[in-house]
Coordinates of C-alpha atoms and ligand atoms in Angstrom, one line a residue:
X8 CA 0.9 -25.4 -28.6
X9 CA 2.4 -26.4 -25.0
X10 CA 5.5 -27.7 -24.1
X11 CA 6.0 -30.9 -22.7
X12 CA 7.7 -29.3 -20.0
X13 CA 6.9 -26.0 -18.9
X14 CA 9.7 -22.9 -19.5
X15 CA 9.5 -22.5 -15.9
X16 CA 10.7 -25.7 -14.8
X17 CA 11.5 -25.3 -11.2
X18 CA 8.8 -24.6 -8.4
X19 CA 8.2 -21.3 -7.5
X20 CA 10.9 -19.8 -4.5
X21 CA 9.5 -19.0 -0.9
X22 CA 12.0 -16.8 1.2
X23 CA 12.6 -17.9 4.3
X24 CA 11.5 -14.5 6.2
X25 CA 11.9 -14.9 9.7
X26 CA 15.3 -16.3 11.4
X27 CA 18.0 -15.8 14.1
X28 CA 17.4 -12.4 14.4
X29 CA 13.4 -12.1 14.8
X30 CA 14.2 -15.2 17.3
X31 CA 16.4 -13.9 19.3
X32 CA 14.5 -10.5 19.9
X33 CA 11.4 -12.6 20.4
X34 CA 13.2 -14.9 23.1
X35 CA 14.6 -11.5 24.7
X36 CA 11.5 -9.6 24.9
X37 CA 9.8 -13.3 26.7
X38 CA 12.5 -12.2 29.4
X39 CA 11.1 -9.0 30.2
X40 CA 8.2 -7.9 32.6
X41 CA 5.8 -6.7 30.9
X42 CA 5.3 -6.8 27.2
X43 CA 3.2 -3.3 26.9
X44 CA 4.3 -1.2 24.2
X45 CA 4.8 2.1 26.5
X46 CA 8.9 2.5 26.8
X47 CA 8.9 -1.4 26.0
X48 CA 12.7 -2.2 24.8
X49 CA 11.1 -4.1 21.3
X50 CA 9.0 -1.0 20.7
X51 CA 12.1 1.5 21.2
X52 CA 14.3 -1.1 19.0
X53 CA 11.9 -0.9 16.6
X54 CA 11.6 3.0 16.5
X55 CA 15.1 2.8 16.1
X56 CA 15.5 0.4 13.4
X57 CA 12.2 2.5 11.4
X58 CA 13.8 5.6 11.7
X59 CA 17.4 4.7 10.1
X60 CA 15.2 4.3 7.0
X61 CA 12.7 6.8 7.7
X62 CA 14.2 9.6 9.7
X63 CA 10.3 10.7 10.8
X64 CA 10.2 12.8 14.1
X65 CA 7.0 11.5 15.7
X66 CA 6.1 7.3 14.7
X67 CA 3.4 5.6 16.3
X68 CA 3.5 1.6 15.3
X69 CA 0.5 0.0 14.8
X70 CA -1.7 -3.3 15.1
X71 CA -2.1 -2.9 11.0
X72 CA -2.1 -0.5 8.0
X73 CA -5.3 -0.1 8.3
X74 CA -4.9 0.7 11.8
X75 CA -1.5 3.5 11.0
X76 CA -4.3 5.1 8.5
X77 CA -7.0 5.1 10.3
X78 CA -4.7 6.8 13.3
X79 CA -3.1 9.5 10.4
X80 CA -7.0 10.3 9.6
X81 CA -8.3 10.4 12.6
X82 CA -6.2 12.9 14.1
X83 CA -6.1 15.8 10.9
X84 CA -9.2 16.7 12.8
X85 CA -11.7 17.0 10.0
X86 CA -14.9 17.6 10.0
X87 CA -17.3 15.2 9.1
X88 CA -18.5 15.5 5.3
X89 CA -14.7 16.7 4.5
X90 CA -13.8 14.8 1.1
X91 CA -10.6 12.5 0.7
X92 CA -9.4 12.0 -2.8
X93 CA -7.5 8.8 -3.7
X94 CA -7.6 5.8 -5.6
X95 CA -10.1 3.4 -6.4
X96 CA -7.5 0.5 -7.2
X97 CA -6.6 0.0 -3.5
X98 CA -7.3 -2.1 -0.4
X99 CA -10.3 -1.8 2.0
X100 CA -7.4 -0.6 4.7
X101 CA -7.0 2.7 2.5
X102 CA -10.7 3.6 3.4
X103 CA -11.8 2.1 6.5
X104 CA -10.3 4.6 8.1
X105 CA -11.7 7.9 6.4
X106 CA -15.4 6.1 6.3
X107 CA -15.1 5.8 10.3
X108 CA -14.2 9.3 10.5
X109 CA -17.2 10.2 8.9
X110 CA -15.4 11.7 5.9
X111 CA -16.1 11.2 2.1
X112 CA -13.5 9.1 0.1
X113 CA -14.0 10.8 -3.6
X114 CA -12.3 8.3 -6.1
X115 CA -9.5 9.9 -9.1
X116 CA -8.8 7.8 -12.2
X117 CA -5.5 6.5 -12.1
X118 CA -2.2 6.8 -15.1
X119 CA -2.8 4.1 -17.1
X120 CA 1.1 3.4 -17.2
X121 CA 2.1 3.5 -13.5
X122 CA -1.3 2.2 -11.9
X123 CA -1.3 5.2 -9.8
X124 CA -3.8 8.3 -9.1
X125 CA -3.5 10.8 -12.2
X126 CA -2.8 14.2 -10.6
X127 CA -4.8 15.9 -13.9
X128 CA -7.8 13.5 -12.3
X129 CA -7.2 14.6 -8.5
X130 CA -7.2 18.2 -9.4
X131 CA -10.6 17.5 -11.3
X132 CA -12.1 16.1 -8.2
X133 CA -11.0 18.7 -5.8
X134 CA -14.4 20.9 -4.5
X135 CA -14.6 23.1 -1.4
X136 CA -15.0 20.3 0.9
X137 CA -11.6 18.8 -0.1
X138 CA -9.9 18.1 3.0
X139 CA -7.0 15.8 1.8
X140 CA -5.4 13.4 -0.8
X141 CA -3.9 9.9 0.3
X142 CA -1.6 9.4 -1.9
X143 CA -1.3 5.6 -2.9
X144 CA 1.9 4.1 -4.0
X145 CA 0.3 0.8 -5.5
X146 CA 2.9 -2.0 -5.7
X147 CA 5.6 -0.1 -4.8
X148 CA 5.5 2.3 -8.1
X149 CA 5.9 5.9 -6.3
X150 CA 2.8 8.6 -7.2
X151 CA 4.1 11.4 -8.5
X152 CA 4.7 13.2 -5.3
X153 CA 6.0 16.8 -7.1
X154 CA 2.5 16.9 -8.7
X155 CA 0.4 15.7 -6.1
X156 CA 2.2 18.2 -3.0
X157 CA 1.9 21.1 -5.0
X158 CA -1.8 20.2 -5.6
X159 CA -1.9 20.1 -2.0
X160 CA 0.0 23.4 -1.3
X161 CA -2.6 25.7 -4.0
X162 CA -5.6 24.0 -2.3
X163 CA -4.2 23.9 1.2
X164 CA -4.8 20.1 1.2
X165 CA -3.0 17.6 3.9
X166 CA -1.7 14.5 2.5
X167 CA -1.4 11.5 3.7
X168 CA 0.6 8.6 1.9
X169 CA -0.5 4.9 2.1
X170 CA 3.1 3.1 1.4
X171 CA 1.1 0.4 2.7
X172 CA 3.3 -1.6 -0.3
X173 CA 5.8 0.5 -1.0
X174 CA 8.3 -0.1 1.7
X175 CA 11.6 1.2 0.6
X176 CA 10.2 2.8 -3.1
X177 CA 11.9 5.9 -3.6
X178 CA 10.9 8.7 -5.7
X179 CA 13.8 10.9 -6.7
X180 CA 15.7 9.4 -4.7
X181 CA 14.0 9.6 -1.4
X182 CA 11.5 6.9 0.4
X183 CA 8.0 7.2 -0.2
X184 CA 6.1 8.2 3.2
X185 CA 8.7 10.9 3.6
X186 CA 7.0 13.9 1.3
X187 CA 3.5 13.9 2.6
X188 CA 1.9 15.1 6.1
X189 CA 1.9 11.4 7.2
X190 CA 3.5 8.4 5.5
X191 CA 1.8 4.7 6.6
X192 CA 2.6 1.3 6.3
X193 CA 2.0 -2.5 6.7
X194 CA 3.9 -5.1 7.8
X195 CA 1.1 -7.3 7.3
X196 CA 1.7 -11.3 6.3
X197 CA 2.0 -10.4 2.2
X198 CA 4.3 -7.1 3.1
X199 CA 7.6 -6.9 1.8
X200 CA 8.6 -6.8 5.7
X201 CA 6.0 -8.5 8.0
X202 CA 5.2 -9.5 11.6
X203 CA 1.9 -11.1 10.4
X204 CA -0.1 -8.4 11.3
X205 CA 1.5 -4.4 12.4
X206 CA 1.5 -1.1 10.6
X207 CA 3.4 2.2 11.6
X208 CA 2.5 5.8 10.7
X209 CA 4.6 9.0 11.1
X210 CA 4.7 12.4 10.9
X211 CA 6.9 15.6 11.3
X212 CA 4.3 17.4 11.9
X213 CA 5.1 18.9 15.6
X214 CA 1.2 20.1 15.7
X215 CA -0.1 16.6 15.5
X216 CA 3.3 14.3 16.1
X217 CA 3.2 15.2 19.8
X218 CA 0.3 13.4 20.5
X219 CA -0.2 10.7 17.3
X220 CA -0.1 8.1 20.0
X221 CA -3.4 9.0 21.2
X222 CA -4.9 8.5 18.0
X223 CA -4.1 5.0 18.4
X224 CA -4.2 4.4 22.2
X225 CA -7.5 5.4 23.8
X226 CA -6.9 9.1 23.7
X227 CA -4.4 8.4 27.3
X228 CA -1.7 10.6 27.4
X229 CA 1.0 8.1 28.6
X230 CA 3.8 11.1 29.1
X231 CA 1.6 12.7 31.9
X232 CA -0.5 9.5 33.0
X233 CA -3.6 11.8 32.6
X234 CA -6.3 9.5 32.1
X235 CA -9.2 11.5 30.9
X236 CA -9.9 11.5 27.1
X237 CA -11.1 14.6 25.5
X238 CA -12.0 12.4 22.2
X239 CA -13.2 9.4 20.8
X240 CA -9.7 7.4 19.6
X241 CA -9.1 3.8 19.0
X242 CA -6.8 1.2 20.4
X243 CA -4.1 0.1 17.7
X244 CA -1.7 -0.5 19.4
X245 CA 1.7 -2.7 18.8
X246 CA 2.4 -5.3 21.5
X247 CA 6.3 -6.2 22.5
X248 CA 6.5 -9.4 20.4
X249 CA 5.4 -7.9 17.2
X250 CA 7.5 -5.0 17.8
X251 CA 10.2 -7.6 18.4
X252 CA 9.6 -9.2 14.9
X253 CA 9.4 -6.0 13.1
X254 CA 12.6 -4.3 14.4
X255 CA 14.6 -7.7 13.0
X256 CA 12.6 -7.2 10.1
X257 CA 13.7 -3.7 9.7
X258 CA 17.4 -4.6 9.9
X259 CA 16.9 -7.0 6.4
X260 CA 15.0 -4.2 4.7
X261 CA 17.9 -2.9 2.1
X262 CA 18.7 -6.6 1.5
X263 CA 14.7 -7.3 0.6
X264 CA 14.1 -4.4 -1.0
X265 CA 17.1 -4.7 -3.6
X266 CA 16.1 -8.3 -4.2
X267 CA 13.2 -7.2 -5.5
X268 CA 14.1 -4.1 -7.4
X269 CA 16.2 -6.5 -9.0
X270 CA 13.8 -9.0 -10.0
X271 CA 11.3 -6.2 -10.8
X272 CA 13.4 -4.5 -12.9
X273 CA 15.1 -7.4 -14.7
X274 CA 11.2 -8.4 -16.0
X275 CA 10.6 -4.9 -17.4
X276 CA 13.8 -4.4 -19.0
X277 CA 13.2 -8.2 -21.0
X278 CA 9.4 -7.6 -21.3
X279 CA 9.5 -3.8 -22.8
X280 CA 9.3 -5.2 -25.9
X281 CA 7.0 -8.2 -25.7
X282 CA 3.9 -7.7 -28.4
X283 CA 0.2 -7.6 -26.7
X284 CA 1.4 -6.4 -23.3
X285 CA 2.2 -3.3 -21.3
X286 CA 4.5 -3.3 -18.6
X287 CA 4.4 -0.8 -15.8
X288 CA 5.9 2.7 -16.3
X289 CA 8.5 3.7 -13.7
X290 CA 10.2 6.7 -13.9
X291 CA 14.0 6.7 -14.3
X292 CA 14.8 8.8 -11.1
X293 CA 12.4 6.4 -9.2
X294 CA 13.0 3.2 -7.5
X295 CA 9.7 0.7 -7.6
X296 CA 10.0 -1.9 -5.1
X297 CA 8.1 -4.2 -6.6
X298 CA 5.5 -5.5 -3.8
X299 CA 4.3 -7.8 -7.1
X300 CA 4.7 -7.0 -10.5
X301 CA 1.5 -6.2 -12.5
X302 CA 1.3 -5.3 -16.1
X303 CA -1.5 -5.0 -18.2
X304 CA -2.2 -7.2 -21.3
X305 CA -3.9 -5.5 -24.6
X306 CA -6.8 -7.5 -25.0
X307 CA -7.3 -5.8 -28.7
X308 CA -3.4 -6.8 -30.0
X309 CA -4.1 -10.6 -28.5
X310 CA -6.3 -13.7 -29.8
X311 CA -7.1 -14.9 -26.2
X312 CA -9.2 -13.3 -23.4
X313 CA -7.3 -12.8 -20.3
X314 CA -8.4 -16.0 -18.8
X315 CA -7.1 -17.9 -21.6
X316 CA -3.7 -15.4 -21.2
X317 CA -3.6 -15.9 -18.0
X318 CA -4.0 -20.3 -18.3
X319 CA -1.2 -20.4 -20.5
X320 CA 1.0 -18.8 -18.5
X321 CA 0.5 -21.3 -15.9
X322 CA 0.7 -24.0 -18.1
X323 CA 4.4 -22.8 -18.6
X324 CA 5.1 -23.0 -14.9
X325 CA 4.2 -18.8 -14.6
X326 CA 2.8 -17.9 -10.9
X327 CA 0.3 -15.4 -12.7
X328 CA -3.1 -14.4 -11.5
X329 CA -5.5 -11.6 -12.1
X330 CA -4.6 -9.9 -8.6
X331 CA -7.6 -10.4 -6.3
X332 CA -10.4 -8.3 -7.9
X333 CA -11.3 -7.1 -10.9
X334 CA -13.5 -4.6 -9.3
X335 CA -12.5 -0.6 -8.0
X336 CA -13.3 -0.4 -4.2
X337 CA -16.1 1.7 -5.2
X338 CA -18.0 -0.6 -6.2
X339 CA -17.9 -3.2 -4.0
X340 CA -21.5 -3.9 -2.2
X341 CA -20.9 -1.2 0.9
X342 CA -20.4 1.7 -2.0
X343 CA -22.9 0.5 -3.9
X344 CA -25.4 0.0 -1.4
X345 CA -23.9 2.8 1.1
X346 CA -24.1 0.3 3.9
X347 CA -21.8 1.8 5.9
X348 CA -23.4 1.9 9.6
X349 CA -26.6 -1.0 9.8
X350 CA -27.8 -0.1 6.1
X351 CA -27.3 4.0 6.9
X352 CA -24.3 6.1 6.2
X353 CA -24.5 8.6 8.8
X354 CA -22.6 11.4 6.6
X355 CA -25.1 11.5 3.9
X356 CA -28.2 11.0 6.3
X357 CA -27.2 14.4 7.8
X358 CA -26.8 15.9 4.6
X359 CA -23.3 16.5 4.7
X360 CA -22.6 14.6 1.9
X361 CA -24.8 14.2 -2.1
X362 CA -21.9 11.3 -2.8
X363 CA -23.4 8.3 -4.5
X364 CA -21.2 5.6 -5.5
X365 CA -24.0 4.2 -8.0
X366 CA -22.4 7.3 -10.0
X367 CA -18.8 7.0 -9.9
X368 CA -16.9 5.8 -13.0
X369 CA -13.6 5.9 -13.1
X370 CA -13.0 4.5 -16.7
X371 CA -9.2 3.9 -16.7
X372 CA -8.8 2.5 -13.4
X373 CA -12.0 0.2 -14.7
X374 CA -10.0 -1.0 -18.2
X375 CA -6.7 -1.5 -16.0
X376 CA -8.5 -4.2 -13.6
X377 CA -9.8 -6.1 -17.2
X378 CA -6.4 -6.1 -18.5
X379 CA -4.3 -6.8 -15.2
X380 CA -1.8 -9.7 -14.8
X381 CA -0.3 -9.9 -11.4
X382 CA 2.8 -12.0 -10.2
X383 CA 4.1 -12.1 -7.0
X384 CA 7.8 -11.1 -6.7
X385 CA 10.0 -12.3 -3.4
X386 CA 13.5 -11.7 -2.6
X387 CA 14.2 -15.4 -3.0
X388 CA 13.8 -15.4 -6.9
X389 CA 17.1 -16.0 -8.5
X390 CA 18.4 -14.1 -12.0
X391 CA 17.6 -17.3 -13.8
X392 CA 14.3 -17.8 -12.2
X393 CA 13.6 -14.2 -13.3
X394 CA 15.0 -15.3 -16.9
X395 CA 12.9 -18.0 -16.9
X396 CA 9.4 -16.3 -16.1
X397 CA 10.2 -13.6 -18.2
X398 CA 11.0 -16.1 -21.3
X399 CA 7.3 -18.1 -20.5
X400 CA 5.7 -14.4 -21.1
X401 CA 7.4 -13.4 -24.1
X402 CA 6.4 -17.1 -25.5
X403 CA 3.0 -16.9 -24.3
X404 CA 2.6 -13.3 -25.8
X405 CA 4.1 -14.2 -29.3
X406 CA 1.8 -17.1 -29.7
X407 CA -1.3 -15.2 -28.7
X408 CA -0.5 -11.9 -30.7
X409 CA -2.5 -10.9 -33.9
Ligands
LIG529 C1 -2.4 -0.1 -0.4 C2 -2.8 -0.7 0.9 N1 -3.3 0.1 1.9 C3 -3.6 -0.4 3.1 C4 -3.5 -1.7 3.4 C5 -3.9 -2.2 4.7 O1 -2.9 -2.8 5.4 P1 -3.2 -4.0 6.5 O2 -3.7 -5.2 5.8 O3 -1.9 -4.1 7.2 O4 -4.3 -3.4 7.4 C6 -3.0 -2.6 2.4 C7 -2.9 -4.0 2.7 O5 -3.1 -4.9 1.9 C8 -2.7 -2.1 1.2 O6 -2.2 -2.9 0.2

C-alpha cells in the first residue's frame, strides 16, 4: 500500500559547505609566494584551527586518510609480518597502509549493536606477532576506547585510531583520535569537513611526533634541510590551497557536528521502538556524530527482503541505501586472491606470515552487512525533515512486520 504522495515530501537538503570563509583563505593563500606546505601561512592556520579541537602535540596533514594512516603505520617501525587487528567493516584506506608496510591486517568481529570491533573478539585474535590495533570509529559511533587501551597496555600493543568518520565523536566526553598512539582523519569529499581530498594524523608521542613529517614527506628533514633519507617514506603531503580550505573548514566544525548529533539522535530516539529494526547502540556518555546513520533491519521479524525494505522506503521519499557493500574488506578479490604485489604478497612469500583470507569469517560483521540500511545525515536537515524520515520508517516497518 503506497501513498499517493510520499511521507517525505520535500527533496532531500544539500548543505552548502564551502563559503566566505574557505574563499577568502583560498584568495589569500593565491597572494602568497609559494604555495608549499613547509611554514606555509594556510598550513600553520590550519594547525591552528585542528588543534583548538584536538590539542595533539605533533600533526602532520595529509593528501588523504589513507594517506594520515598509512603515515601513523609507517612510522611505528614494525617489522614486517607484525599483525594489525581491526575491523573488517571499513574502507580500503584503513588497510592500504598496513599491507604496504608489509604488515598483516588480522580482522575482529564487530558489536553487533554499535557496528564497531568487539574488544572480547580483539583480545581473541591477539598472538605473539600482534603489533597493534586500529581502532575504528565507524560512522562516528566511538569504539570502546577503555576496553580496547587496556588491551593495548597488558599486551604492549600501539594503537592507532582511524576517525577517518568520526570527526568530532566523543567518547566520555573527549574526541575520538585523542586516546590512542595516533588519531587520523579525512577530510575527503563525503567527510563531515572536506577539502575534496586531505587527511591529518597526530600524535603525542614525542618518540615518533618529532619527525611524523617524514613519514609523509620523502624522509627530508625540513628543520635541518638535511637531505639524505635513511628510509623508504612517501610523499603525502597537504598543499597551501587545501590547507586553506580545511582550516575554514575547521572553524564550522562545532556547528556541523551538532547538526548532526542532532539529526542522529532525533532518529534513534523516534526509531527505538519501531518493530523489525535495530537502531545503533550509543552509549549515554558518548557523543556519535553521525557521518550517516545505519541501522540494521531483522530480516526474521519482517515479510520483505531488504531489497524490498529498502524500495519502500524510497517510494516514501527516504534517501536509504544498503551502504556501498555488502561484503567485509576481507573478502574482496585482493584478500581472497592475496594479490597484493603482481599476484604475490611478499609477507607470506617469505614466510612471515600463514594468514589466508580464504579462512577468515567474521560471522557478525557478515549478518550486519545483510541487514544494513544506510542514510546519509547532513547538517542541512531540518527537525521536521528528520520528523519526516523518521515517520516513512516507522510506516514502512509496521506494514512489513510479522
Ligand atoms: C573508516 C575510514 N578509514 C579511512 C578512510 C580513508 O580516507 P580517504 O578516503 O580520505 O583516503 C575512509 C574514507 O572513506 C574511511 O571511511
Amino acid at each position: 500500500m503506497s501513498h499517493a504522495s510520499p511521507i517525505v515530501d520535500e527533496p532531500f537538503p544539500f548543505p552548502q559547505r564551502w563559503g566566505d570563509e574557505e574563499i577568502e583563505r583560498l584568495s589569500s593563500a593565491m597572494r602568497q609566494k609559494s604555495l608549499f606546505y613547509w611554514k606555509g601561512p594556510q598550513t600553520e592556520a590550519l594547525y591552528d584551527a585542528f588543534r583548538a579541537h584536538y590539542p595533539l602535540k605533533h600533526i602532520f596533514p595529509c593528501s588523504s586518510g589513507t594517506a594520515s594512516l598509512h603515515v601513523a603505520v609507517a612510522s611505528m617501525k614494525l617489522k614486517p609480518g607484525t599483525e594489525i587487528i581491526l575491523s573488517p567493516i571499513t574502507d580500503m584506506g584503513s588497510v592500504i597502509g598496513i599491507l604496504h608496510q608489509q604488515l598483516v591486517p588480522v580482522f575482529a568481529d564487530i558489536d553487533p549493536h554499535t557496528y564497531n570491533s568487539d574488544p572480547a573478539s580483539i583480545r581473541e585474535k591477539i598472538t605473539p606477532k600482534t603489533g597493534a590495533i586500529m581502532a575504528i570509529h565507524m560512522c562516528g559511533n566511538p569504539c570502546d576506547m577503555e576496553a580496547i587501551m587496556n588491551i593495548a597496555k597488558e599486551h604492549d600493543l600501539i594503537v592507532i585510531e582511524d576517525a577517518a568518520q568520526a570527526w568530532g565523536a566523543r567518547y566520555r566526553g573527549t574526541y575520538v583520535g585523542l586516546f590512542g598512539d595516533y588519531g587520523c582523519w579525512s577530510f575527503n569529499d563525503f567527510k563531515h569537513l572536506s577539502c575534496g581530498d586531505g587527511g591529518m594524523v597526530g600524535t603525542n608521542s614525542d618518540d615518533i611526533g618529532s619527525h611524523l613529517a617524514k613519514w609523509g614527506d620523502k624522509c627530508y628533514n625540513r628543520i635541518t634541510n638535511v637531505r639524505n633519507p635513511d628510509e623508504l617514506t612517501h610523499n603525502y603531503r597537504m598543499s597551501e590551497p587545501l590547507s586553506a580550505i580545511c582550516a575554514a573548514q575547521l572553524g564550522k566544525h562545532n556547528d556541523i557536528i551538532s547538526r548532526r548529533v542532532r539529526c542522529g539522535t532525533l532518529l534513534n530516539e523516534r526509531l527505538a521502538d519501531t518493530p523489525g529494526i535495530s537502531i545503533p547502540k550509543v552509549h549515554p556518555e558518548d557523543t556519535h556524530s553521525f557521518y550517516n546513520y545505519m541501522f540494521r533491519i531483522k530480516l526474521d521479524e519482517l515479510t520483505v527482503t531488504k531489497d524490498e525494505f529498502i524500495a519502500a522506503l524510497k517510494a516514501e521519499g527516504v534517501n536509504a541505501n544498503e551502504g556501498g557493500t555488502t561484503e567485509p574488506v576481507y573478502s574482496y578479490t585482493l584478500f581472497q586472491t592475496h594479490n597484493f604485489y603482481a599476484g604475490t604478497w611478499p609477507a607470506r612469500d617469505l614466510g612471515l606470515t600463514t594468514m589466508d583470507y580464504t579462512q577468515v569469517c567474521c560471522p557478525v560483521a557478515e549478518t550486519f552487512l545483510k541487514e544494513r540500511v544506510n542514510m546519509p545525515i547532513n547538517e542541512a536537515m531540518t527537525e521536521s525533515y528528520v520528523e519526516k524520515v523518521a515517520l516513512a520508517i516507522n510506516t514502512v516497518a509496521q506494514r512489513f512486520a510479522k
